[in-house]
């Protein structure tokens, strides 16, 4: 058991944090429906272990996998295949979200350009100055100093 505890982590306060968070999840879900009541505490236990004791959690996971491999190799293989499939779905979903974000950004930029062409307003310079990648301009909420009214057209 002592070999599972990482040498660079202190178990006394962090283990207590894990216990308190897990017990709090039990208390907060006691009036919930059946699946929430039974699923949330183990998930909170694993998440808090991963957060407060990451190296110890990794050691326990490796120990479990060696025991699983030696005592139930077919179950171990099936579990690893399902985990790989879940990981593949996760990364595919993240890629699709990135593509969607880029499409929305391109559509917004195109719409901004169309508005500029039809009204003569310089909206893209306002947009780029406000949300530029440099930290100084990203944190600034002021309008640019060279704000000009270039169009005197009336909008109908």
GROMACS .gro file of C-alpha atoms in nm:
model
  156
    1UNK     CA    1   0.000   0.000   0.000
    2UNK     CA    2   0.282   0.244   0.079
    3UNK     CA    3   0.430   0.183  -0.266
    4UNK     CA    4   0.116   0.330  -0.426
    5UNK     CA    5   0.144   0.662  -0.243
    6UNK     CA    6   0.363   0.906  -0.435
    7UNK     CA    7   0.662   1.036  -0.242
    8UNK     CA    8   0.613   1.395  -0.360
    9UNK     CA    9   0.250   1.421  -0.242
   10UNK     CA   10   0.125   1.470   0.110
   11UNK     CA   11  -0.167   1.245   0.185
   12UNK     CA   12  -0.280   1.407   0.510
   13UNK     CA   13  -0.445   1.728   0.384
   14UNK     CA   14  -0.508   1.614   0.026
   15UNK     CA   15  -0.665   1.284   0.131
   16UNK     CA   16  -0.893   1.474   0.367
   17UNK     CA   17  -0.994   1.705   0.083
   18UNK     CA   18  -1.084   1.404  -0.129
   19UNK     CA   19  -1.292   1.259   0.155
   20UNK     CA   20  -1.473   1.584   0.227
   21UNK     CA   21  -1.556   1.646  -0.139
   22UNK     CA   22  -1.681   1.290  -0.183
   23UNK     CA   23  -1.897   1.305   0.129
   24UNK     CA   24  -2.032   1.643   0.019
   25UNK     CA   25  -2.132   1.490  -0.315
   26UNK     CA   26  -2.321   1.219  -0.128
   27UNK     CA   27  -2.504   1.480   0.080
   28UNK     CA   28  -2.588   1.701  -0.219
   29UNK     CA   29  -2.726   1.412  -0.426
   30UNK     CA   30  -2.926   1.239  -0.154
   31UNK     CA   31  -3.255   1.376  -0.285
   32UNK     CA   32  -3.170   1.312  -0.647
   33UNK     CA   33  -3.307   1.042  -0.869
   34UNK     CA   34  -3.161   0.692  -0.873
   35UNK     CA   35  -2.890   0.728  -1.143
   36UNK     CA   36  -2.766   1.063  -1.011
   37UNK     CA   37  -2.760   0.940  -0.653
   38UNK     CA   38  -2.542   0.640  -0.744
   39UNK     CA   39  -2.327   0.782  -1.024
   40UNK     CA   40  -2.216   1.121  -0.892
   41UNK     CA   41  -2.020   1.018  -0.577
   42UNK     CA   42  -1.784   0.775  -0.757
   43UNK     CA   43  -1.726   1.028  -1.035
   44UNK     CA   44  -1.653   1.300  -0.778
   45UNK     CA   45  -1.421   1.061  -0.591
   46UNK     CA   46  -1.220   0.987  -0.906
   47UNK     CA   47  -1.212   1.351  -1.017
   48UNK     CA   48  -1.102   1.475  -0.674
   49UNK     CA   49  -0.836   1.203  -0.652
   50UNK     CA   50  -0.706   1.309  -0.993
   51UNK     CA   51  -0.703   1.674  -0.885
   52UNK     CA   52  -0.565   1.652  -0.529
   53UNK     CA   53  -0.344   1.340  -0.560
   54UNK     CA   54  -0.249   1.307  -0.929
   55UNK     CA   55   0.063   1.088  -0.890
   56UNK     CA   56  -0.097   0.859  -0.634
   57UNK     CA   57  -0.401   0.823  -0.862
   58UNK     CA   58  -0.173   0.733  -1.151
   59UNK     CA   59   0.005   0.472  -0.935
   60UNK     CA   60  -0.328   0.320  -0.829
   61UNK     CA   61  -0.445   0.310  -1.191
   62UNK     CA   62  -0.127   0.136  -1.304
   63UNK     CA   63  -0.155  -0.114  -1.017
   64UNK     CA   64  -0.517  -0.184  -1.111
   65UNK     CA   65  -0.425  -0.237  -1.476
   66UNK     CA   66  -0.150  -0.488  -1.391
   67UNK     CA   67  -0.387  -0.684  -1.166
   68UNK     CA   68  -0.665  -0.668  -1.424
   69UNK     CA   69  -0.429  -0.788  -1.695
   70UNK     CA   70  -0.312  -1.083  -1.487
   71UNK     CA   71  -0.652  -1.193  -1.350
   72UNK     CA   72  -0.897  -1.096  -1.627
   73UNK     CA   73  -0.713  -1.047  -1.958
   74UNK     CA   74  -1.026  -1.063  -2.176
   75UNK     CA   75  -1.202  -0.800  -1.963
   76UNK     CA   76  -0.886  -0.588  -1.969
   77UNK     CA   77  -0.869  -0.604  -2.347
   78UNK     CA   78  -1.238  -0.513  -2.385
   79UNK     CA   79  -1.206  -0.224  -2.138
   80UNK     CA   80  -0.901  -0.084  -2.319
   81UNK     CA   81  -1.079  -0.109  -2.656
   82UNK     CA   82  -1.383   0.077  -2.518
   83UNK     CA   83  -1.159   0.340  -2.364
   84UNK     CA   84  -0.978   0.389  -2.695
   85UNK     CA   85  -1.312   0.422  -2.873
   86UNK     CA   86  -1.432   0.680  -2.621
   87UNK     CA   87  -1.106   0.873  -2.660
   88UNK     CA   88  -1.146   0.863  -3.040
   89UNK     CA   89  -1.503   0.999  -3.013
   90UNK     CA   90  -1.381   1.273  -2.780
   91UNK     CA   91  -1.109   1.391  -3.016
   92UNK     CA   92  -1.342   1.367  -3.316
   93UNK     CA   93  -1.595   1.583  -3.131
   94UNK     CA   94  -1.326   1.835  -3.040
   95UNK     CA   95  -1.214   1.851  -3.405
   96UNK     CA   96  -1.573   1.909  -3.516
   97UNK     CA   97  -1.614   2.185  -3.258
   98UNK     CA   98  -1.297   2.352  -3.386
   99UNK     CA   99  -1.419   2.331  -3.746
  100UNK     CA  100  -1.757   2.475  -3.642
  101UNK     CA  101  -1.588   2.761  -3.457
  102UNK     CA  102  -1.379   2.841  -3.764
  103UNK     CA  103  -1.685   2.833  -3.990
  104UNK     CA  104  -1.881   3.063  -3.758
  105UNK     CA  105  -1.583   3.299  -3.739
  106UNK     CA  106  -1.549   3.302  -4.120
  107UNK     CA  107  -1.923   3.358  -4.161
  108UNK     CA  108  -1.913   3.645  -3.912
  109UNK     CA  109  -1.613   3.802  -4.088
  110UNK     CA  110  -1.790   3.767  -4.422
  111UNK     CA  111  -2.103   3.930  -4.281
  112UNK     CA  112  -1.894   4.209  -4.132
  113UNK     CA  113  -1.730   4.264  -4.469
  114UNK     CA  114  -2.071   4.272  -4.641
  115UNK     CA  115  -2.198   4.531  -4.390
  116UNK     CA  116  -1.888   4.742  -4.453
  117UNK     CA  117  -1.942   4.724  -4.829
  118UNK     CA  118  -2.308   4.822  -4.809
  119UNK     CA  119  -2.288   5.093  -4.540
  120UNK     CA  120  -1.934   5.227  -4.564
  121UNK     CA  121  -1.877   5.177  -4.189
  122UNK     CA  122  -1.533   5.054  -4.081
  123UNK     CA  123  -1.645   4.777  -3.845
  124UNK     CA  124  -1.362   4.532  -3.909
  125UNK     CA  125  -1.097   4.772  -3.774
  126UNK     CA  126  -1.304   4.810  -3.459
  127UNK     CA  127  -1.341   4.433  -3.431
  128UNK     CA  128  -0.972   4.358  -3.488
  129UNK     CA  129  -0.850   4.628  -3.249
  130UNK     CA  130  -1.076   4.509  -2.973
  131UNK     CA  131  -1.003   4.135  -3.000
  132UNK     CA  132  -0.647   4.128  -3.129
  133UNK     CA  133  -0.418   3.853  -3.011
  134UNK     CA  134  -0.182   4.081  -2.820
  135UNK     CA  135  -0.259   4.098  -2.445
  136UNK     CA  136  -0.251   4.479  -2.430
  137UNK     CA  137  -0.516   4.525  -2.696
  138UNK     CA  138  -0.725   4.228  -2.582
  139UNK     CA  139  -0.761   4.370  -2.233
  140UNK     CA  140  -0.838   4.722  -2.354
  141UNK     CA  141  -1.205   4.810  -2.376
  142UNK     CA  142  -1.148   5.151  -2.532
  143UNK     CA  143  -1.223   5.251  -2.887
  144UNK     CA  144  -0.926   5.321  -3.111
  145UNK     CA  145  -0.789   5.677  -3.094
  146UNK     CA  146  -0.826   5.724  -3.470
  147UNK     CA  147  -1.204   5.682  -3.473
  148UNK     CA  148  -1.335   5.863  -3.781
  149UNK     CA  149  -1.676   5.898  -3.937
  150UNK     CA  150  -1.597   5.822  -4.297
  151UNK     CA  151  -1.950   5.799  -4.424
  152UNK     CA  152  -2.212   6.070  -4.415
  153UNK     CA  153  -2.474   5.855  -4.589
  154UNK     CA  154  -2.814   5.821  -4.434
  155UNK     CA  155  -2.935   5.468  -4.374
  156UNK     CA  156  -3.283   5.412  -4.510
   0.00000   0.00000   0.00000
